[in-house]
Coordinates of C-alpha atoms and ligand atoms in Angstrom, one line a residue:
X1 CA 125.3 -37.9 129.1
X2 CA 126.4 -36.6 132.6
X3 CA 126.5 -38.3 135.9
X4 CA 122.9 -37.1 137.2
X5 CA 121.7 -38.8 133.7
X6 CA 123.4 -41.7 133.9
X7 CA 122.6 -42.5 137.3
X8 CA 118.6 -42.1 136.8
X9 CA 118.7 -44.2 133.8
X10 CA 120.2 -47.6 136.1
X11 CA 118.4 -50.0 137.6
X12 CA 121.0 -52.9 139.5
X13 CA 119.0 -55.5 141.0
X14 CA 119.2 -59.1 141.8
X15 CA 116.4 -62.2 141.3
X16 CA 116.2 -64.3 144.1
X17 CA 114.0 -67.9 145.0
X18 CA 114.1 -70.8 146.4
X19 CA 115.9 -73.1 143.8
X20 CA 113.7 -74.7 141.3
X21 CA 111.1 -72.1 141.2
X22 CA 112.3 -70.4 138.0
X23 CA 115.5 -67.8 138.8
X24 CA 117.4 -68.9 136.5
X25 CA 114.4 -69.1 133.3
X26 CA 113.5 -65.6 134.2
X27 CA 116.8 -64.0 133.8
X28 CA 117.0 -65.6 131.0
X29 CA 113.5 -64.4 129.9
X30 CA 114.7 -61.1 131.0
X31 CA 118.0 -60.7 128.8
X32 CA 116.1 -62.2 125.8
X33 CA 113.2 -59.1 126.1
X34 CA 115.9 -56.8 126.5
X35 CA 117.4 -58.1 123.3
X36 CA 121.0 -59.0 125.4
X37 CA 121.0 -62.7 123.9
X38 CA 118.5 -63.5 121.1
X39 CA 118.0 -67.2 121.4
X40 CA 116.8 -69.0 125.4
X41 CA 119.1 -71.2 126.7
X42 CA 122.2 -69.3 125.1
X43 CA 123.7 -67.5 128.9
X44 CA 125.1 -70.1 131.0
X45 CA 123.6 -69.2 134.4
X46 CA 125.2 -69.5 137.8
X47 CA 122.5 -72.1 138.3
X48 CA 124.1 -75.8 139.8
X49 CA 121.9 -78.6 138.1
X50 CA 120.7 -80.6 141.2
X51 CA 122.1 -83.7 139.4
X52 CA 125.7 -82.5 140.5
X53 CA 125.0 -81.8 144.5
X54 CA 127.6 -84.4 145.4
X55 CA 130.2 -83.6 143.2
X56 CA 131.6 -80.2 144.4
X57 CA 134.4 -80.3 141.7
X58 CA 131.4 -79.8 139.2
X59 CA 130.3 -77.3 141.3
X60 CA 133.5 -75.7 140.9
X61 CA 133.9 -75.7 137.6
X62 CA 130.3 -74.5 137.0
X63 CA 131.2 -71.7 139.3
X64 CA 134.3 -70.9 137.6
X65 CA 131.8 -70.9 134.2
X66 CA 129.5 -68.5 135.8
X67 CA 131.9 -65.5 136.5
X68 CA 131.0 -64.1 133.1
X69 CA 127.5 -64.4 134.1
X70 CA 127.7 -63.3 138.1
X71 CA 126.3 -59.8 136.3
X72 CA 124.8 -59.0 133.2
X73 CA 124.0 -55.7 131.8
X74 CA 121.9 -54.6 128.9
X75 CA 120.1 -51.9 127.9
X76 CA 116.0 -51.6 127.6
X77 CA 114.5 -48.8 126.3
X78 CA 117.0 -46.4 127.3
X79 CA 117.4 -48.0 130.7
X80 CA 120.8 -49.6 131.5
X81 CA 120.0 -52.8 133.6
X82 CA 122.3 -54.8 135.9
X83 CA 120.8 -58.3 137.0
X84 CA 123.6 -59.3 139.8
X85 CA 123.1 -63.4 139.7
X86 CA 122.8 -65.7 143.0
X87 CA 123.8 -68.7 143.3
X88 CA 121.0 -71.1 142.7
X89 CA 122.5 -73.8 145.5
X90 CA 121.8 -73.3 148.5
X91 CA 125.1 -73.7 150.4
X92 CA 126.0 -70.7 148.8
X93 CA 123.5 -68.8 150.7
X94 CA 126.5 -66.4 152.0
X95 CA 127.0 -65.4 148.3
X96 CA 123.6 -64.3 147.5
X97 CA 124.1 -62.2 151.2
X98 CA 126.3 -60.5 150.0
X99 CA 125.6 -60.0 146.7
X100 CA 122.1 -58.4 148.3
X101 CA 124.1 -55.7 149.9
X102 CA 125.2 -54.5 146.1
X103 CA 122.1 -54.4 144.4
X104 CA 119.3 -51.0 144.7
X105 CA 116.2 -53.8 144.1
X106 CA 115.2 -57.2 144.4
X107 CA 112.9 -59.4 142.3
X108 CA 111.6 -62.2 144.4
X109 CA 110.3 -65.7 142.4
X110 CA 107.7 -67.9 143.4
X111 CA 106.6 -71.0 142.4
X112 CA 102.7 -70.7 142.4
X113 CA 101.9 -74.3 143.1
X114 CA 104.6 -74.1 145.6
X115 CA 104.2 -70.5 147.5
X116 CA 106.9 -69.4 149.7
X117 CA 109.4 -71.8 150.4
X118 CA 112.7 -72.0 153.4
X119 CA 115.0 -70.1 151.0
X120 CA 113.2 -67.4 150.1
X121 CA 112.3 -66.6 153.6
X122 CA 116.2 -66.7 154.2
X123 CA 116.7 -64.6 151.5
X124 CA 113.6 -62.0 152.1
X125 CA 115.3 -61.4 155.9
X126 CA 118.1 -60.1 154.6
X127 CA 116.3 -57.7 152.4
X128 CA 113.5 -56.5 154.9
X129 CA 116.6 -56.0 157.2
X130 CA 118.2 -53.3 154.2
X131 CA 114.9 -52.0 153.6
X132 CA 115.4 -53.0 149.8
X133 CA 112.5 -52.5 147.3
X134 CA 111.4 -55.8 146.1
X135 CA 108.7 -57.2 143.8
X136 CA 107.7 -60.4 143.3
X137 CA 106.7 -63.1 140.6
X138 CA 104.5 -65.8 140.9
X139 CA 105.6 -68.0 138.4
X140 CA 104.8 -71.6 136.5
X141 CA 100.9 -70.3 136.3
X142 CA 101.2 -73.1 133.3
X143 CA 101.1 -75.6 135.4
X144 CA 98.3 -76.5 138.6
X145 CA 98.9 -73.7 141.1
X146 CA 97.1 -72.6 144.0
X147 CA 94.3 -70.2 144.7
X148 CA 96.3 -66.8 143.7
X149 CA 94.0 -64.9 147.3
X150 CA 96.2 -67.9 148.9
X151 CA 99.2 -67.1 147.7
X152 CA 99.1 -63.4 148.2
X153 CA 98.0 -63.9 151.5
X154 CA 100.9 -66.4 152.3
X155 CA 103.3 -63.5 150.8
X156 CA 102.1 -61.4 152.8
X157 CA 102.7 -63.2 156.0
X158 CA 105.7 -65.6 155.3
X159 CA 107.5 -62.8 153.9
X160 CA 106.3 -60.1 156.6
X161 CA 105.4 -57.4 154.1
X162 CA 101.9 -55.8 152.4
X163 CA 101.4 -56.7 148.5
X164 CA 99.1 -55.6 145.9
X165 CA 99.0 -57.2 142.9
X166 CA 99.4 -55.6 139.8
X167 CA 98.2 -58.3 137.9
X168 CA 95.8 -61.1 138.4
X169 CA 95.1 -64.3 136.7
X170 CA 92.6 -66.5 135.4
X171 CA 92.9 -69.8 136.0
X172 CA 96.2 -72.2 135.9
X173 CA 97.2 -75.2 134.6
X174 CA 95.8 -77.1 131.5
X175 CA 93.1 -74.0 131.9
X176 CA 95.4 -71.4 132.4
X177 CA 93.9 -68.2 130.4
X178 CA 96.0 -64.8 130.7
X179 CA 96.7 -62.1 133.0
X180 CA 94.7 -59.5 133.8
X181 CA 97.5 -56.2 134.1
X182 CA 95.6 -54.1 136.6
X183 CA 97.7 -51.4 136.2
X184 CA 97.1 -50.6 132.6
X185 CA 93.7 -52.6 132.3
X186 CA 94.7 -55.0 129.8
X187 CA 94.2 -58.7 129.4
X188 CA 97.2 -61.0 128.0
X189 CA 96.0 -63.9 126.5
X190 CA 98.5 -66.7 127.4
X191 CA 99.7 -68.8 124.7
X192 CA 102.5 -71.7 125.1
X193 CA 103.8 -71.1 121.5
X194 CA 107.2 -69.6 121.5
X195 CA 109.5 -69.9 124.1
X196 CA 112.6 -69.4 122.0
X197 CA 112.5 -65.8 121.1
X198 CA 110.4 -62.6 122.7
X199 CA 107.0 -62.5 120.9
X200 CA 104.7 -60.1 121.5
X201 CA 101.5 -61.1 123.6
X202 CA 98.0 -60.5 122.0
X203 CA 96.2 -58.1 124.9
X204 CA 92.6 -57.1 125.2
X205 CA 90.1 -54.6 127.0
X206 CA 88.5 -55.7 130.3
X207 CA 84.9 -54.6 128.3
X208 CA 86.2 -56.4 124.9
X209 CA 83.4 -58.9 123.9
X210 CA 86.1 -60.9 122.7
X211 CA 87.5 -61.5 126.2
X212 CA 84.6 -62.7 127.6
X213 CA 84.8 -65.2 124.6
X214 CA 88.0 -65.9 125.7
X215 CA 88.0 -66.3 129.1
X216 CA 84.8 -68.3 129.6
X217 CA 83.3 -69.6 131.9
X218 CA 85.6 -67.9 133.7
X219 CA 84.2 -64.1 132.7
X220 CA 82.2 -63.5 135.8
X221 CA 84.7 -64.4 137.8
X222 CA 87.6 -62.3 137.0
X223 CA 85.5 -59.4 137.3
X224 CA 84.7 -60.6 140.9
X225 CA 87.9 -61.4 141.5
X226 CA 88.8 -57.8 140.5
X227 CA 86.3 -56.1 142.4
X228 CA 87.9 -58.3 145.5
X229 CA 91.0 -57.3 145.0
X230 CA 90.3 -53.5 145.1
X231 CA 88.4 -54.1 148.3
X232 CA 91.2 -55.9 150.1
X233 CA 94.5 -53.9 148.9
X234 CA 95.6 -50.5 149.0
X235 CA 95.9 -48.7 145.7
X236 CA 100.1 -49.0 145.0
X237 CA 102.0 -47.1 146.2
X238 CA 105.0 -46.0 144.8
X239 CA 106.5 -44.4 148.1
X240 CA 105.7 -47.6 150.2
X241 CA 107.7 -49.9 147.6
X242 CA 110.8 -47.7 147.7
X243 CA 110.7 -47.7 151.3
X244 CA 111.0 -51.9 151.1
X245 CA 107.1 -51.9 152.7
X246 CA 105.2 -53.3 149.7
X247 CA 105.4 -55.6 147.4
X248 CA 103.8 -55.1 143.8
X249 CA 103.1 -58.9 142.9
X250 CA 103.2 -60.1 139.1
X251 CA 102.1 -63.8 137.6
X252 CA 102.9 -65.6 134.7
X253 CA 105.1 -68.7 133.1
X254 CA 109.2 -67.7 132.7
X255 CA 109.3 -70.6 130.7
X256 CA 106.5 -69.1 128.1
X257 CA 108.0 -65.8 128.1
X258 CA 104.6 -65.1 129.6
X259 CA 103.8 -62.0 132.1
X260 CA 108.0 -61.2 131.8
X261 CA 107.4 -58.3 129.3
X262 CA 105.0 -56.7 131.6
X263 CA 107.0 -57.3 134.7
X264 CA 109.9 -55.4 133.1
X265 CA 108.4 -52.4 131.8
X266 CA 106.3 -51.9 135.1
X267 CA 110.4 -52.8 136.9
X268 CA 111.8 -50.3 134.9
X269 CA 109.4 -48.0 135.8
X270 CA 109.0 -47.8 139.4
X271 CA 112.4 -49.3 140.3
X272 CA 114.6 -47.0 142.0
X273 CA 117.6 -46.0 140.4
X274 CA 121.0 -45.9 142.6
X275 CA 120.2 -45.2 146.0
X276 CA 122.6 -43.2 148.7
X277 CA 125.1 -45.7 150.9
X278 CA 126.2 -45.3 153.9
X279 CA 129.6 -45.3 155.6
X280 CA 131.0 -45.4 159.0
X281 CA 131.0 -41.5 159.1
X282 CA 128.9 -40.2 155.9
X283 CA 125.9 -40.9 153.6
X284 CA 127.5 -41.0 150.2
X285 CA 125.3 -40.2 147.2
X286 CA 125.8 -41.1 143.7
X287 CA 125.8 -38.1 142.5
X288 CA 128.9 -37.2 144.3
X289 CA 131.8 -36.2 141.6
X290 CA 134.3 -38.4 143.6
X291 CA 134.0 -41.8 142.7
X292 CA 133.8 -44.5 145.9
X293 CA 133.1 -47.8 145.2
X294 CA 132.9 -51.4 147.7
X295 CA 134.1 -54.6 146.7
X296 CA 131.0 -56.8 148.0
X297 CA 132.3 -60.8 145.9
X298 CA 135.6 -61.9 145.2
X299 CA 135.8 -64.6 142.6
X300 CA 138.7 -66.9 142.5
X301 CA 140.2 -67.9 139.0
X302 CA 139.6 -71.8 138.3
X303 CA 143.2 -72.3 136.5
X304 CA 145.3 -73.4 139.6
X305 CA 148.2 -71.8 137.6
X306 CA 147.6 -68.6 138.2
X307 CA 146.5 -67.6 141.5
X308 CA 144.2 -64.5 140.3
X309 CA 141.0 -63.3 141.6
X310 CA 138.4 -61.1 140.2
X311 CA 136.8 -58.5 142.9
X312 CA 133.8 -57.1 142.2
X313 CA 133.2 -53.0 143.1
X314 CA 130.0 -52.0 143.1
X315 CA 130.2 -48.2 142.1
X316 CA 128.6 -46.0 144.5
X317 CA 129.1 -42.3 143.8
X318 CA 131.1 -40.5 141.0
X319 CA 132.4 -42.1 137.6
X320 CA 135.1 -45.4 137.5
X321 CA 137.8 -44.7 135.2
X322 CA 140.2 -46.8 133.5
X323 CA 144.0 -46.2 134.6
X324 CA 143.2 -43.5 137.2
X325 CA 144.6 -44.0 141.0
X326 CA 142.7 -45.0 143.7
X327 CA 143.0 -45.2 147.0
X328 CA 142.4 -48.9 148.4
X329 CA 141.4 -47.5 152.3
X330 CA 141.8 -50.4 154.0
X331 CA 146.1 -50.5 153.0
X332 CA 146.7 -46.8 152.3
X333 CA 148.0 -47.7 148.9
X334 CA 146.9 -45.7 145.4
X335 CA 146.2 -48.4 142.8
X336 CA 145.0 -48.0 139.5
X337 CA 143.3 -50.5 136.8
X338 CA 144.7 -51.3 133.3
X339 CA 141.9 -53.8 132.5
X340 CA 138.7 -53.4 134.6
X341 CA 136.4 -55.6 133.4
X342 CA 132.5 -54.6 132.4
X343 CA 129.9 -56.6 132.5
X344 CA 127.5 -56.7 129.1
X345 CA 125.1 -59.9 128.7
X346 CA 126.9 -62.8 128.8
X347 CA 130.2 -60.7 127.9
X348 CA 133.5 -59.5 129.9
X349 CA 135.2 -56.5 128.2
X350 CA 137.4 -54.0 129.3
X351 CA 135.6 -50.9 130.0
X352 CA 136.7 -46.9 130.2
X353 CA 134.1 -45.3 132.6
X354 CA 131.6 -47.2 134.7
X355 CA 128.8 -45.5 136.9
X356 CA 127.2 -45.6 140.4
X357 CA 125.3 -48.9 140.3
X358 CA 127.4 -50.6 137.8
X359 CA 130.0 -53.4 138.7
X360 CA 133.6 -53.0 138.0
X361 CA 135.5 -56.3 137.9
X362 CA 139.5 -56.2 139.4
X363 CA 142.1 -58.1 138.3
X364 CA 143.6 -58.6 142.3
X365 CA 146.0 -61.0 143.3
X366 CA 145.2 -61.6 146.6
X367 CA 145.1 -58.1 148.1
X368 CA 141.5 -57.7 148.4
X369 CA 139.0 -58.4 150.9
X370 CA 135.2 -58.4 151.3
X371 CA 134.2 -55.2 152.4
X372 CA 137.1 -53.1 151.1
X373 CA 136.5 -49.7 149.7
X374 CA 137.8 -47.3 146.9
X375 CA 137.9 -44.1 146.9
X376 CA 139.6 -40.8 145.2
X377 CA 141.4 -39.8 148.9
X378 CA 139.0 -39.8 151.4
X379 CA 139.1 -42.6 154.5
X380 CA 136.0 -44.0 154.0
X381 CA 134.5 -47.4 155.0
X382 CA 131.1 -48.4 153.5
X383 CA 128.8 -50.3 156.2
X384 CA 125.6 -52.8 155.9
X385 CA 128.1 -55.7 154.2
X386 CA 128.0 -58.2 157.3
X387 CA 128.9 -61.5 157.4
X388 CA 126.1 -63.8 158.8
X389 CA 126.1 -66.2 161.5
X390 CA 127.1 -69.5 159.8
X391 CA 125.7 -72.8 160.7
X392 CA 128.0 -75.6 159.9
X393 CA 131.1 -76.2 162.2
X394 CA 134.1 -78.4 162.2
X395 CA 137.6 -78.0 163.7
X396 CA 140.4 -77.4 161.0
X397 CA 143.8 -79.2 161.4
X398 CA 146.7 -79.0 159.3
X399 CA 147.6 -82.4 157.9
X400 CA 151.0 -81.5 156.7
X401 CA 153.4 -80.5 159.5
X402 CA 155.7 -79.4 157.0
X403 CA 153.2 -77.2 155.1
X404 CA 152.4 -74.5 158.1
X405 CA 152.8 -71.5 156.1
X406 CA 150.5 -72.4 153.0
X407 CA 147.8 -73.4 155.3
X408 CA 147.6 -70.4 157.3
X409 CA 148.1 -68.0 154.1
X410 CA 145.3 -70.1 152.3
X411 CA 142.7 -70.0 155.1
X412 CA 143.7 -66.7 155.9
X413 CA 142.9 -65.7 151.7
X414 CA 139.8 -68.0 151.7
X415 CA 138.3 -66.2 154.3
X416 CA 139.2 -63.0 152.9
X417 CA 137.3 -64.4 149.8
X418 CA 134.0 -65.1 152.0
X419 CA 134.0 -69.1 151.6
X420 CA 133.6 -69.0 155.1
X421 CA 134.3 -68.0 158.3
X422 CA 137.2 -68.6 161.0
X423 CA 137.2 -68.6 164.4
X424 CA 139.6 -69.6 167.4
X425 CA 138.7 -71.1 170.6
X426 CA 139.5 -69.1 173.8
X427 CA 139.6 -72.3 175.4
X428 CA 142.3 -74.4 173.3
X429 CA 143.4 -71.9 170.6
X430 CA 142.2 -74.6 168.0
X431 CA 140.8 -73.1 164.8
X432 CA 136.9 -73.3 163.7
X433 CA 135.6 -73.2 160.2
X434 CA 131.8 -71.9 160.1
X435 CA 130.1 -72.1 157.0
X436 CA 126.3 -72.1 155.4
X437 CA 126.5 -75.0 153.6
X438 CA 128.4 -78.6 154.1
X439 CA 129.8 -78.4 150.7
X440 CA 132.2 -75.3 151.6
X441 CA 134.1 -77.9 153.8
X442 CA 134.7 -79.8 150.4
X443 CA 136.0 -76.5 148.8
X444 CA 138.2 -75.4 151.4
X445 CA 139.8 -78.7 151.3
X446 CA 140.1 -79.1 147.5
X447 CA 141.2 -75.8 147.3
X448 CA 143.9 -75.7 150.0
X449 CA 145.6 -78.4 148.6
X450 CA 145.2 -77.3 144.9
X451 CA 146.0 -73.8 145.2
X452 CA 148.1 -73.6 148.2
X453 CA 149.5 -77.0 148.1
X454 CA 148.5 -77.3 151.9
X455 CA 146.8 -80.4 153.3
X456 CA 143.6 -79.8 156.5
X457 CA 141.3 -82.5 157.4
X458 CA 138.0 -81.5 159.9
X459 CA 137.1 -82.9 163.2
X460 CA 133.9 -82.5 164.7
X461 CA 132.6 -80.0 166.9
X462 CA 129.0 -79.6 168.4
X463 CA 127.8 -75.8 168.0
X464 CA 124.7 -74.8 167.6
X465 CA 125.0 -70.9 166.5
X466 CA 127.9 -68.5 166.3
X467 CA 126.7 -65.0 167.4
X468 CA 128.8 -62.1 168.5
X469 CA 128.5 -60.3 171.8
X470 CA 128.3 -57.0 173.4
X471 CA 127.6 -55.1 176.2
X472 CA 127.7 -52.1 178.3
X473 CA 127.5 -53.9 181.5
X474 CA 131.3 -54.6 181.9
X475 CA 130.6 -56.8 185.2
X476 CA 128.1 -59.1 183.2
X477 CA 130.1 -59.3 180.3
X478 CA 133.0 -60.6 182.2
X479 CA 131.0 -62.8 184.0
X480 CA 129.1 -64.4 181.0
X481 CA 132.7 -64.6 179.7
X482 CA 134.1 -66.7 183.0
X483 CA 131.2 -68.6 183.0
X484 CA 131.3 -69.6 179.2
X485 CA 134.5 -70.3 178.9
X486 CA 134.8 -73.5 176.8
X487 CA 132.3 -72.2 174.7
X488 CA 134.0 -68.6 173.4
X489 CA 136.2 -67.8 170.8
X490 CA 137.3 -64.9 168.5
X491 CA 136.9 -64.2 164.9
X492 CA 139.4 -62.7 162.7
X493 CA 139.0 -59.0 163.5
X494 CA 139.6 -60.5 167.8
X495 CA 135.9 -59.9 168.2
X496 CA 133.9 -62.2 171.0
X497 CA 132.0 -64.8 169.3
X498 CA 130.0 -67.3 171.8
X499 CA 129.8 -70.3 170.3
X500 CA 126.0 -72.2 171.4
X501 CA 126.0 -76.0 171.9
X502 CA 122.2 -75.9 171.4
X503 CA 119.3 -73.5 170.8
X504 CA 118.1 -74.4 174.2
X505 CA 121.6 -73.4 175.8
X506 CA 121.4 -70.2 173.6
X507 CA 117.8 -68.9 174.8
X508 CA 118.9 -70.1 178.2
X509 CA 122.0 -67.3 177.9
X510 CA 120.0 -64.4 176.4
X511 CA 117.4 -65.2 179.6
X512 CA 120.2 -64.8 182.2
X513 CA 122.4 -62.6 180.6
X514 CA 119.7 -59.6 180.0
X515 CA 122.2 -57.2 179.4
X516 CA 124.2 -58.7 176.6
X517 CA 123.7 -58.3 173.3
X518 CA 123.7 -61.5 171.0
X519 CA 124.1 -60.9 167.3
X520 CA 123.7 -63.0 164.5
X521 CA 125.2 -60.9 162.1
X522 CA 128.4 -59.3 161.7
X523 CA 129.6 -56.1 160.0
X524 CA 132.7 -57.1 157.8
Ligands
LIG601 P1 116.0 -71.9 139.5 O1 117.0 -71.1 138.7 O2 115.1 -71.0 140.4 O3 116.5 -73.0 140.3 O4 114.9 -72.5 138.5 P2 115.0 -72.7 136.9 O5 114.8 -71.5 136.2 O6 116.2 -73.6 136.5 O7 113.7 -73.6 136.7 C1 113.5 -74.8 137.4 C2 112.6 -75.7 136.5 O8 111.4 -75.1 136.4 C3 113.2 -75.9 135.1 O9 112.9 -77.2 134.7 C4 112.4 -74.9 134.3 O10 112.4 -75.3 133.0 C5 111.1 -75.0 135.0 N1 110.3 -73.7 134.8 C6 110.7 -72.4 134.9 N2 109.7 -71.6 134.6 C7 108.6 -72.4 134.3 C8 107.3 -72.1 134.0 O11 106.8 -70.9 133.8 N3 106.5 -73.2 133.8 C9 106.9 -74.4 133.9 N4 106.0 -75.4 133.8 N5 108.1 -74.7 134.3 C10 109.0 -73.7 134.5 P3 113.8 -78.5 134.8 O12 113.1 -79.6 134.2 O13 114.3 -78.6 136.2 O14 115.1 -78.0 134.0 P4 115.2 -77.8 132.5 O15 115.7 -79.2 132.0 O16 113.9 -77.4 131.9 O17 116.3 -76.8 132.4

């Protein structure tokens, strides 16, 4: 197979939600359809059981578990399928970022008795702001959800983008009937009976008199509800998804294996294969003979004994091989791979060739950074991998006079790693850990002293919002600068971060400072 084939037969894509509604069943749902595990419950998600929220160790460890799992590949009728995991907690919002900035599609879940929640909203801003194609799945129709108009309409406007559905259902809860595909004009009749393995669902015609049987006395209303729906949506359309403007919307139960079969097929078939990139000075398309690749996670080895990493390369143009040199940009330096790790199921192996849209892990030992790019010569630097504004902040001290050097090289490696961000006060030179979640303070601590056998402890600090600032106006920069003094820092590429006491002081700035630019979001 050459290069053009194997790039139109890949789909890479990630499932997001809010956590709860289901992520982790239909991945699960998904790799059991697509025959990659035979038996639910046997891949070992990235999911962190609510039970251990507290106990970041745990969190850890399961994290440490879920490298094998961060992607899964498998194969579905002819299509090779990468489903990039997320992390299901929410302090590790930053992951899932950046893991969006690797994958071509996104599938959103919701839980239909609970409709769009905070996270998803999170989640969906990152993707209306790549344009990424996404669908969405409105699952746990087994149980009492709400009026499925409702729900599309609260789509619609929470997430700030059109739907249509493609399928529609009758009923929920205890009397929950089927889905109605729209697309193909079937009817699935649901049944709760196997949840174990992928059995086929029993469909039937729209004018079948069995249906009516079937779905009474809810018959009359279906059709109505059908006749609705082609009143108030637009016909699909195909164009509009790939351009990240519509949203085909799908319902069923994960859990029942119900509605997953049909989401796939229709996901195989309209998702877009890999899509062009772009650089600081190019577009690069995958069907480019020269391979380029980004490195958009880097995954830190649990065993404290050896200090190893695994990056993650999302292949972009060209073909990966085993053993050939690259050049790693950002140092200038050819390196090559003995081992690169593939991704199949719940699997590692060692693989030979890998494709645009595939991931690659590297074996790194500390050399590799968020961001970084591969290539086969050429000085290129992949863009649209930024780091977001973080919204936790303490002051980090080093506890251990003595232990200077560790500390810095371990912050300085842990930032390179995306745990979080660093960023110095103009005012005092002190140093500022920013994270999305309270729990990375935990994890910076345990893992400095575990791994770099240097001891921090936090202080508070009051800050509102991190964003970075520019401007053309030299005169108002300088003078926002003079006048914000105690409040500006630098992050670790030296670039101006104003660091907001409150929202209030924030809008205040943007009001009197027209001519400055405030971002929340930061290229890597
Ligand atoms: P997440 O990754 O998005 O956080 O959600 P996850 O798949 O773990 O699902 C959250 C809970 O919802 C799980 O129950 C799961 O069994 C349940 N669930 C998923 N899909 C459906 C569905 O279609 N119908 C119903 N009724 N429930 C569903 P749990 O009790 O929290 O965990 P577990 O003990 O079942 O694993």
């Amino acid at each position: 197979m050459g290069l053009k084939e194997e790039v139109r037969r890949r789909r890479t894509f990630a499932i997001i939600s809010h956590p709860d509604a289901g992520k982790t069943t239909l991945t699960e749902k998904l790799l059991l359809f697509g025959g990659a595990i035979h038996v639910a419950g046997a891949v070992k998600s990235n999911k962190i059981k609510k039970t251990a929220t507290s106990d970041f160790m745990e969190i850890e460890r399961q994290r440490g578990i879920s490298v094998a799992t961060s992607v899964m590949g498998f194969e579905y009728g002819g299509v090779k399928i990468n489903i990039l995991d997320t992390p299901g907690h929410e302090d590790f919002a930053e992951d899932t970022y950046r893991t969006l900035t690797a994958v071509d599609s996104v599938i959103i879940v919701i839980d239909g008795a609970k409709g769009v929640e905070t996270q998803t909203r999170k989640l969906m801003n990152v993707c209306r702001m790549r344009k990424t194609p996404v669908m969405v799945f409105v699952n746990k129709l087994d149980r009492p959800c709400r009026d499925p108009f409702d729900l599309l309409d609260e789509i619609e406007t929470e997430l700030q983008i059109a739907v249509r559905p493609l399928a529609f259902p009758v009923s929920s809860g205890p009397s929950f009937k089927g889905v109605y595909n729209i697309y193909d004009g079937s009817f699935s009749v649901f049944t709760s009976g196997d949840r174990q393995t992928a059995s086929e669902t029993i469909k039937l015609g729209l004018d079948s008199p069995e249906l009516d049987e079937y779905v009474k006395p809810y018959g009359e209303k279906l059709r109505d509800d059908l006749v609705l729906v082609e009143g108030v949506y637009e016909p699909f359309d195909r164009e509009r998804y790939l351009a990240g403007e519509l949203a085909p919307v799908f319902f069923g139960s994960a859990i029942n294996n119900f509605g997953v079969k049909e989401l796939l097929e229709t996901f195989i078939e309209i998702a877009p294969s890999p899509r062009q990139s772009t650089t600081q000075t190019r577009t690069v398309d995958p069907l480019e003979e020269k391979m380029t690749g980004f490195v958009f996670k880097i995954h830190a080895n649990m065993d404290p004994n050896h200090r190893d990493r695994l990056a993650f390369l999302k292949i972009c143009s060209g073909v990966f091989e085993r053993n050939k040199n690259y050049l790693h940009v950002r140092s200038g330096k050819q390196m090559k791979f003995s081992s690169p790790n593939a991704f199949m199921a719940e699997k590692k192996s060692v693989v030979d060739f890998a494709y645009p849209g595939d991931i690659v892990g590297l074996h790194d030992t500390g050399n590799f950074k968020i961001g970084d790019t591969f290539t086969e010569g050429e000085q290129l630097k992949f863009t649209g991998i930024p780091s977001f504004s973080p919204e936790l902040f303490r002051y980090i001290e080093n506890a251990d006079p003595q232990k200077f050097k560790q500390l810095a090289k371990g912050i300085d490696q842990l930032m390179d790693e995306g745990v979080a961000q660093l960023f110095t006060s103009r005012l005092n030179g002190r140093k500022i850990i920013g994270t999305v979640g309270a729990l990375q303070f935990e994890v910076i601590q345990y893992r400095l002293e575990h791994e770099y056998n240097a001891l921090c402890r936090y202080e508070p600090i009051q800050i509102y919002k991190a964003c970075w600032i520019e401007s053309d106006n030299a005169a108002q920069l300088e003078d926002f600068m003079k006048r914000k003094h105690t409040n500006m820092a630098v992050d670790k590429h030296g670039r101006n971060v104003y660091l907001a006491d409150t929202s209030y002081a924030l809008q205040l700035a943007q009001e009197k400072f027209p001519d400055i630019r405030f971002y929340f979001t930061s290229e890597f």
